[in-house]
Each structure stands twice: as C-alpha cells, then as structure tokens.
Tab-separated table of C-alpha atoms and ligand atoms in Angstrom:
chain	number	residue	atom	x	y	z
A	84	MET	CA	-19.581	-9.440	-5.102
A	85	ILE	CA	-17.890	-12.851	-5.025
A	86	GLU	CA	-18.527	-15.129	-2.118
A	87	ILE	CA	-16.528	-18.275	-1.522
A	88	ARG	CA	-18.116	-20.368	1.209
A	89	ASN	CA	-16.355	-23.264	2.838
A	90	VAL	CA	-14.894	-24.567	-0.396
A	91	SER	CA	-12.847	-27.774	-0.571
A	92	ARG	CA	-11.285	-29.507	-3.562
A	93	ILE	CA	-9.639	-32.908	-3.661
A	94	TYR	CA	-7.724	-34.299	-6.631
A	95	TYR	CA	-6.625	-37.875	-7.124
A	96	ASP	CA	-3.055	-38.504	-8.192
A	97	THR	CA	-1.979	-41.114	-10.736
A	98	ALA	CA	-1.845	-43.770	-7.988
A	99	GLY	CA	-5.447	-42.908	-7.080
A	100	LEU	CA	-4.452	-41.310	-3.766
A	101	PRO	CA	-6.342	-38.198	-2.676
A	102	VAL	CA	-4.570	-34.822	-2.815
A	103	GLU	CA	-6.388	-32.258	-0.727
A	104	ALA	CA	-5.779	-29.031	-2.638
A	105	LEU	CA	-8.162	-26.708	-0.786
A	106	GLN	CA	-9.669	-27.134	2.649
A	107	ALA	CA	-12.661	-25.093	3.841
A	108	VAL	CA	-11.716	-21.840	2.137
A	109	SER	CA	-14.035	-18.903	2.735
A	110	LEU	CA	-13.446	-15.471	1.252
A	111	GLU	CA	-15.438	-12.489	0.106
A	112	ILE	CA	-14.306	-10.221	-2.691
A	113	ARG	CA	-15.898	-6.801	-2.945
A	114	GLU	CA	-16.935	-5.050	-6.098
A	115	GLY	CA	-14.061	-3.021	-7.526
A	116	GLU	CA	-11.577	-4.621	-5.168
A	117	PHE	CA	-8.052	-5.736	-6.092
A	118	LEU	CA	-7.239	-8.894	-4.138
A	119	SER	CA	-4.006	-10.864	-4.391
A	120	LEU	CA	-3.610	-14.530	-3.488
A	121	ILE	CA	-0.146	-15.465	-2.398
A	122	GLY	CA	1.208	-18.683	-0.895
A	123	PRO	CA	3.596	-21.606	-1.291
A	124	SER	CA	3.776	-23.477	-4.568
A	125	GLY	CA	1.109	-26.153	-4.737
A	126	CYS	CA	-1.092	-24.593	-2.040
A	127	GLY	CA	-4.107	-24.386	-4.326
A	128	LYS	CA	-4.015	-20.839	-5.734
A	129	THR	CA	-4.713	-21.907	-9.306
A	130	THR	CA	-7.334	-24.346	-8.032
A	131	LEU	CA	-9.133	-21.509	-6.238
A	132	LEU	CA	-8.937	-19.216	-9.262
A	133	ARG	CA	-10.307	-21.972	-11.533
A	134	LEU	CA	-13.202	-22.491	-9.158
A	135	ILE	CA	-14.027	-18.764	-9.280
A	136	ALA	CA	-13.787	-18.944	-13.074
A	137	GLY	CA	-16.181	-21.912	-13.109
A	138	LEU	CA	-13.550	-23.981	-14.944
A	139	ASP	CA	-13.746	-26.513	-12.124
A	140	LEU	CA	-16.239	-27.384	-9.395
A	141	PRO	CA	-15.591	-27.779	-5.653
A	142	ARG	CA	-16.001	-31.093	-3.864
A	143	SER	CA	-17.900	-29.266	-1.162
A	144	GLY	CA	-18.829	-25.665	-0.446
A	145	GLU	CA	-20.260	-23.003	-2.706
A	146	LEU	CA	-19.197	-20.039	-4.806
A	147	PHE	CA	-21.408	-17.119	-5.745
A	148	ILE	CA	-21.111	-14.058	-7.924
A	149	GLU	CA	-23.643	-11.343	-7.166
A	150	GLY	CA	-25.682	-13.960	-5.312
A	151	ARG	CA	-25.769	-16.443	-8.211
A	152	ALA	CA	-24.017	-19.813	-7.909
A	153	ILE	CA	-20.901	-20.208	-10.083
A	154	GLU	CA	-21.335	-23.441	-12.024
A	155	LYS	CA	-19.626	-22.943	-15.351
A	156	PRO	CA	-17.284	-20.547	-17.154
A	157	SER	CA	-18.721	-17.239	-18.316
A	158	HIS	CA	-17.503	-14.136	-20.124
A	159	GLU	CA	-18.393	-12.215	-16.961
A	160	ARG	CA	-15.298	-13.817	-15.416
A	161	GLY	CA	-12.189	-13.150	-17.522
A	162	TYR	CA	-9.189	-15.469	-17.036
A	163	VAL	CA	-5.552	-14.841	-17.919
A	164	PHE	CA	-3.153	-17.788	-17.699
A	165	GLN	CA	0.511	-17.656	-16.735
A	166	GLN	CA	1.467	-18.306	-20.352
A	167	ALA	CA	-0.501	-16.037	-22.638
A	168	ALA	CA	-1.925	-18.923	-24.739
A	169	LEU	CA	-2.491	-16.863	-27.878
A	170	PHE	CA	-3.380	-18.368	-31.246
A	171	PRO	CA	-0.067	-18.158	-33.158
A	172	TRP	CA	-1.754	-17.921	-36.567
A	173	LYS	CA	-3.922	-14.967	-35.545
A	174	THR	CA	-2.846	-11.328	-35.309
A	175	VAL	CA	-3.080	-9.234	-32.140
A	176	GLU	CA	-6.446	-7.817	-33.163
A	177	GLU	CA	-7.772	-11.252	-34.159
A	178	ASN	CA	-6.658	-12.748	-30.851
A	179	ILE	CA	-8.367	-9.946	-28.934
A	180	ALA	CA	-11.538	-10.297	-31.022
A	181	ILE	CA	-11.934	-13.996	-30.145
A	182	GLY	CA	-14.042	-13.301	-27.075
A	183	LEU	CA	-16.458	-11.141	-29.082
A	184	LYS	CA	-16.680	-13.735	-31.860
A	185	ALA	CA	-17.407	-16.520	-29.371
A	186	ARG	CA	-20.379	-14.492	-28.171
A	187	HIS	CA	-21.490	-13.674	-31.743
A	188	ILE	CA	-21.292	-9.946	-31.072
A	189	TYR	CA	-18.192	-9.187	-33.138
A	190	LYS	CA	-20.054	-7.367	-35.913
A	191	GLU	CA	-21.649	-4.789	-33.669
A	192	LYS	CA	-18.749	-4.525	-31.210
A	193	LYS	CA	-15.654	-4.638	-33.411
A	194	GLY	CA	-15.014	-0.967	-32.669
A	195	LEU	CA	-13.964	-2.124	-29.214
A	196	VAL	CA	-10.880	-3.944	-30.533
A	197	PRO	CA	-8.739	-0.822	-31.167
A	198	GLU	CA	-9.999	0.615	-27.870
A	199	TYR	CA	-8.684	-2.366	-25.943
A	200	ILE	CA	-5.455	-2.455	-27.948
A	201	HIS	CA	-4.957	1.117	-26.802
A	202	LEU	CA	-5.962	0.342	-23.208
A	203	VAL	CA	-3.203	-2.270	-22.851
A	204	GLY	CA	-0.617	-0.077	-24.582
A	205	LEU	CA	-0.276	-1.964	-27.881
A	206	ASP	CA	-1.058	0.822	-30.352
A	207	GLY	CA	0.636	0.079	-33.665
A	208	PHE	CA	0.767	-3.701	-33.119
A	209	SER	CA	-2.737	-4.704	-34.176
A	210	LYS	CA	-1.500	-6.575	-37.272
A	211	SER	CA	1.459	-8.255	-35.541
A	212	TYR	CA	1.580	-11.995	-34.906
A	213	PRO	CA	2.416	-13.456	-31.481
A	214	HIS	CA	5.912	-14.553	-32.610
A	215	GLU	CA	6.690	-10.903	-33.327
A	216	LEU	CA	5.869	-9.873	-29.743
A	217	SER	CA	7.808	-9.982	-26.474
A	218	GLY	CA	6.479	-12.017	-23.530
A	219	GLY	CA	5.169	-8.857	-21.885
A	220	MET	CA	3.341	-7.801	-25.055
A	221	MET	CA	1.742	-11.236	-25.337
A	222	GLN	CA	0.414	-10.886	-21.805
A	223	ARG	CA	-0.983	-7.475	-22.769
A	224	VAL	CA	-2.880	-9.191	-25.598
A	225	ALA	CA	-4.177	-11.867	-23.199
A	226	ILE	CA	-5.362	-9.166	-20.773
A	227	ALA	CA	-7.109	-7.232	-23.565
A	228	ARG	CA	-8.759	-10.449	-24.780
A	229	ALA	CA	-10.200	-11.063	-21.310
A	230	LEU	CA	-11.211	-7.424	-20.764
A	231	ILE	CA	-12.962	-6.831	-24.073
A	232	ASN	CA	-15.927	-8.810	-22.729
A	233	LYS	CA	-16.148	-6.291	-19.871
A	234	PRO	CA	-15.994	-9.005	-17.219
A	235	LYS	CA	-17.266	-8.390	-13.703
A	236	VAL	CA	-14.023	-9.871	-12.447
A	237	LEU	CA	-10.617	-10.343	-14.036
A	238	LEU	CA	-8.771	-13.442	-12.789
A	239	LEU	CA	-5.017	-13.266	-13.288
A	240	ASP	CA	-2.985	-16.431	-12.621
A	241	GLU	CA	0.619	-15.283	-12.254
A	242	PRO	CA	0.403	-13.366	-15.509
A	243	LEU	CA	3.773	-11.711	-14.933
A	244	GLY	CA	5.597	-14.706	-13.462
A	245	ALA	CA	7.565	-15.563	-16.594
A	246	LEU	CA	8.666	-11.989	-17.356
A	247	ASP	CA	11.967	-10.288	-16.560
A	248	ALA	CA	11.990	-7.824	-13.658
A	249	PHE	CA	11.814	-4.633	-15.764
A	250	THR	CA	8.971	-5.854	-17.951
A	251	ARG	CA	7.164	-7.019	-14.859
A	252	ILE	CA	7.300	-3.560	-13.262
A	253	GLU	CA	6.059	-1.966	-16.505
A	254	LEU	CA	3.129	-4.393	-16.666
A	255	GLN	CA	2.341	-3.788	-13.003
A	256	ASP	CA	1.918	-0.109	-13.835
A	257	THR	CA	-0.289	-1.021	-16.793
A	258	ILE	CA	-2.464	-3.256	-14.601
A	259	ARG	CA	-2.815	-0.428	-12.074
A	260	ARG	CA	-3.829	1.996	-14.801
A	261	ILE	CA	-6.331	-0.473	-16.299
A	262	ARG	CA	-7.852	-0.983	-12.909
A	263	ARG	CA	-8.145	2.788	-12.419
A	264	GLU	CA	-9.652	3.318	-15.875
A	265	THR	CA	-12.071	0.370	-15.927
A	266	GLY	CA	-12.857	-0.171	-12.223
A	267	THR	CA	-12.806	-3.943	-12.839
A	268	THR	CA	-12.648	-6.217	-9.803
A	269	ILE	CA	-9.349	-8.107	-10.004
A	270	VAL	CA	-8.047	-11.276	-8.338
A	271	LEU	CA	-4.325	-11.805	-8.889
A	272	VAL	CA	-2.286	-14.898	-8.055
A	273	THR	CA	1.353	-14.001	-7.545
A	274	HIS	CA	4.539	-15.222	-5.875
A	275	ASP	CA	5.888	-11.711	-5.684
A	276	VAL	CA	5.223	-9.973	-2.360
A	277	ASP	CA	6.147	-6.532	-3.723
A	278	GLU	CA	3.792	-6.997	-6.656
A	279	ALA	CA	0.965	-7.895	-4.270
A	280	ILE	CA	1.608	-4.833	-2.082
A	281	TYR	CA	2.032	-2.530	-5.073
A	282	LEU	CA	-1.267	-3.540	-6.671
A	283	SER	CA	-3.712	-4.801	-4.063
A	284	ASP	CA	-6.275	-3.540	-1.611
A	285	ARG	CA	-5.975	-6.815	0.288
A	286	ILE	CA	-3.575	-9.744	0.203
A	287	ALA	CA	-4.827	-13.223	1.137
A	288	ILE	CA	-1.973	-15.389	2.336
A	289	MET	CA	-2.502	-19.130	1.929
A	290	THR	CA	-0.903	-21.984	3.847
A	291	ALA	CA	0.852	-24.951	2.297
A	292	ARG	CA	-1.363	-27.828	1.182
A	293	PRO	CA	-4.142	-28.382	2.064
A	294	GLY	CA	-4.579	-24.743	1.108
A	295	LYS	CA	-6.388	-22.476	3.522
A	296	ILE	CA	-6.505	-18.721	3.876
A	297	ASN	CA	-4.076	-18.070	6.670
A	298	GLU	CA	-4.305	-14.312	6.955
A	299	ILE	CA	-5.623	-11.322	5.098
A	300	ILE	CA	-3.452	-8.227	5.040
A	301	LYS	CA	-5.073	-4.905	4.219
A	302	VAL	CA	-2.803	-2.642	2.204
A	303	GLU	CA	-3.519	0.713	3.715
A	304	ILE	CA	-1.292	2.908	1.608
A	305	ASN	CA	-3.404	5.440	-0.236
A	306	SER	CA	-0.822	7.611	-1.942
A	307	GLU	CA	1.472	6.446	-4.773
A	308	ARG	CA	3.046	3.231	-3.578
A	309	ASP	CA	6.769	3.583	-3.223
A	310	ARG	CA	8.687	0.326	-2.744
A	311	ASN	CA	11.319	2.123	-0.678
A	312	ARG	CA	9.064	3.900	1.767
A	313	ASP	CA	8.644	2.770	5.364
A	314	ASP	CA	4.951	1.854	5.035
A	315	PHE	CA	5.737	-0.389	2.021
A	316	ILE	CA	8.742	-1.961	3.725
A	317	GLY	CA	6.696	-2.596	6.885
A	318	LEU	CA	4.001	-4.421	4.928
A	319	ARG	CA	6.636	-6.423	3.044
A	320	ARG	CA	8.133	-7.549	6.339
A	321	ARG	CA	4.713	-8.525	7.685
A	322	ALA	CA	3.764	-10.474	4.562
A	323	LEU	CA	7.110	-12.275	4.443
A	324	GLU	CA	6.829	-13.262	8.100
A	325	LYS	CA	3.393	-14.736	7.460
A	326	LEU	CA	4.607	-16.531	4.356
A	327	HIS	CA	7.582	-17.873	6.221
A	328	LEU	CA	5.212	-19.278	8.828
A	329	ALA	CA	3.153	-20.705	5.970
A	330	GLY	CA	6.201	-22.640	4.797
A	331	VAL	CA	7.578	-20.462	1.994
A	332	VAL	CA	11.334	-20.046	1.808
A	333	TYR	CA	12.415	-16.684	0.472
A	334	ALA	CA	15.912	-15.617	-0.394
A	335	ASN	CA	17.074	-12.047	-0.146
A	336	VAL	CA	14.246	-10.969	2.123
A	337	GLN	CA	15.631	-7.467	2.601
A	338	GLY	CA	15.979	-6.931	-1.120
A	339	GLY	CA	12.352	-7.508	-1.967
A	340	GLY	CA	11.659	-11.173	-1.515
A	341	GLU	CA	12.338	-13.203	-4.633
A	342	ALA	CA	10.695	-16.579	-4.157
A	343	ILE	CA	12.872	-19.655	-4.619
B	420	ATP	N1	-5.598	-31.995	-12.171
B	420	ATP	C1	-4.941	-32.352	-11.061
B	420	ATP	N2	-4.780	-33.639	-10.709
B	420	ATP	C2	-4.140	-33.995	-9.578
B	420	ATP	N3	-3.601	-33.112	-8.717
B	420	ATP	C3	-3.695	-31.803	-9.019
B	420	ATP	C4	-4.375	-31.335	-10.201
B	420	ATP	N4	-4.313	-29.999	-10.233
B	420	ATP	C5	-3.638	-29.623	-9.124
B	420	ATP	N5	-3.275	-30.710	-8.393
B	420	ATP	C6	-2.569	-30.673	-7.101
B	420	ATP	O1	-3.276	-29.831	-6.228
B	420	ATP	C7	-2.391	-29.004	-5.492
B	420	ATP	C8	-2.732	-27.540	-5.729
B	420	ATP	O2	-2.434	-27.218	-7.069
B	420	ATP	P1	-2.510	-25.730	-7.656
B	420	ATP	O3	-2.116	-25.813	-9.067
B	420	ATP	O4	-3.824	-25.153	-7.337
B	420	ATP	O5	-1.395	-25.001	-6.765
B	420	ATP	P2	-0.774	-23.530	-6.912
B	420	ATP	O6	-0.867	-22.909	-5.570
B	420	ATP	O7	-1.396	-22.833	-8.049
B	420	ATP	O8	0.760	-23.846	-7.211
B	420	ATP	P3	1.827	-22.986	-8.052
B	420	ATP	O9	2.195	-21.821	-7.178
B	420	ATP	O10	2.973	-23.924	-8.220
B	420	ATP	O11	1.180	-22.571	-9.344
B	420	ATP	C9	-0.990	-29.377	-5.935
B	420	ATP	O12	-0.454	-30.268	-5.007
B	420	ATP	C10	-1.189	-30.068	-7.262
B	420	ATP	O13	-0.215	-31.057	-7.460
B	421	MG	MG1	-0.692	-22.116	-9.891
C-alpha cells in the first residue's frame, strides 16, 4: 500500500554543513500491516515517518500510497507525535473533533467523537481538559484524534516513549486492540525492542546515520505474544544483536533491552 523507493534526505546544520539523514531507503508496507521502525537515535526514523506523512519531501527518491505520489500531508495519513500536542484550552472531545472540523465534516460526523473516545478507552473523560489527564491518557486522545479521520495509515512516532513502564504496557494493549478492531495499517517508531516484537508483523532495523534499512525481521508468533516465551526471547535476542551491530548500546539486554 505504501511504497518507499530509494529515498534520501539531507539536512543542513547551522554551519551550513550537510547532514545525510536518510540514504537510499526502500521499503514496502502492506495494507493492514503493523510495521515498526527501530534504530539508533538520530538515524532518521522521524525523518522517514515525516516523509510518509507528507510533512517533508525527499531530496531524491519517491513515496507512494496506493500508487499515488505522496506530496503533502493528508487526513488519509494520521500522525501521532511523541508528545501528544493537545490544545490545552480544549476538552478531550474538542481535541478529538479537530480533525473533523478541519475537513468541515464535523456537523454530519460528530457522532463519531464518542465512538472514538470509547475506542481509545476514555469513556467518562470527554469533558476533561488535558491538564486533568495523565500522559498515557493524553496519548489516547492524540491517537483518537488521528483515527477519527479513518486514515489509511496511522504513523506513530514514539508515542509511548515518555510514559512509565506500566502505562506503556497498557497502551500497547490498547494499540493492539485498536489495530484488531479497525484493521488500520500502522507504522510505529520505537526504541523499545519488546514493544516492537509485541505489536508488529515486521520490524525494520535501521543503521546509524546515514539511515538505511539494515534488516527486516518478520515476527512469526501468531498466538498471544508472551514476553517470557522462548519464541519471544529468541526474536528479542536477534533484534538486539542486529541493533548492536547497527551501533545501539543497550543495557540490561537479558531483562528486556532498555535503550540508553
Ligand atoms: N530540521 C533539521 N535540520 C537539521 N538537521 C536535522 C533536522 N531534522 C533532523 N536532523 C538531523 O537528521 C538526523 C536524523 O534525525 P531524525 O529526527 O530523523 O532521527 P531519529 O532517528 O528520529 O532520532 P531519535 O531516535 O533521537 O528521535 C539527525 O542527525 C538530526 O540531527
Ligand atoms: Mg525521532
């Protein structure tokens, strides 16, 4: 459904020197697939996600969605930032409704708002303001805001990175359920190997800058994914080895691979 063909992106730093963020990246993402992007800090994960979103354009190469070139942002590609970026003066339901209002379809579609509040597990909080919510709840709002436009793909840039471990696991379960219930194609950027294995069909491991796709690991665990089972542990070991080769230093590798 999404085709990334030979994409490169160069930035210029404050001294005017070129920073090669992505080098000849090619990747195909299938309809309904859950793909995670994982790799060292600064390897170009956000850059790649922004290119898919149409928030930025490549220096060379092309990106397509269903055969059409990606040239600008669109509601068919929902984006969730690491920090939820909610409007503090708007309630949960108003924040979620923003996408509908921007498309001038709020009047006919406002019935969707409570549906999406329910989908992300925020029943009872529709009139709350962001400052009354936990970090995890704010990310739930951000996810609902992106999903209410029924995007063809949901792009998640480390949406759980700033959350504590328990909240993160809860949200991982919510993301899995949302994926099951909506069938949305999802691309997730994460630093957390366990999160990638728990959620994804495939994991694309990137190398340190200039970012390239180093290896794609297929997660072939069909039953409930159990972090303590041999198949999970085997994949974790494989992913960590690849990441280590890609220049990522992980502490506590046996315990689950917290990135440092
Ligand atoms: N607007 C910009 N101007 C100049 N350099 C940039 C810009 N945006 C990103 N870069 C550089 O491009 C490289 C890739 O950045 P990017 O944000 O895509 O990495 P990342 O993999 O998302 O990192 P992290 O895991 O820390 O979020 C980095 O070296 C970064 O400093
Ligand atoms: Mg990033």
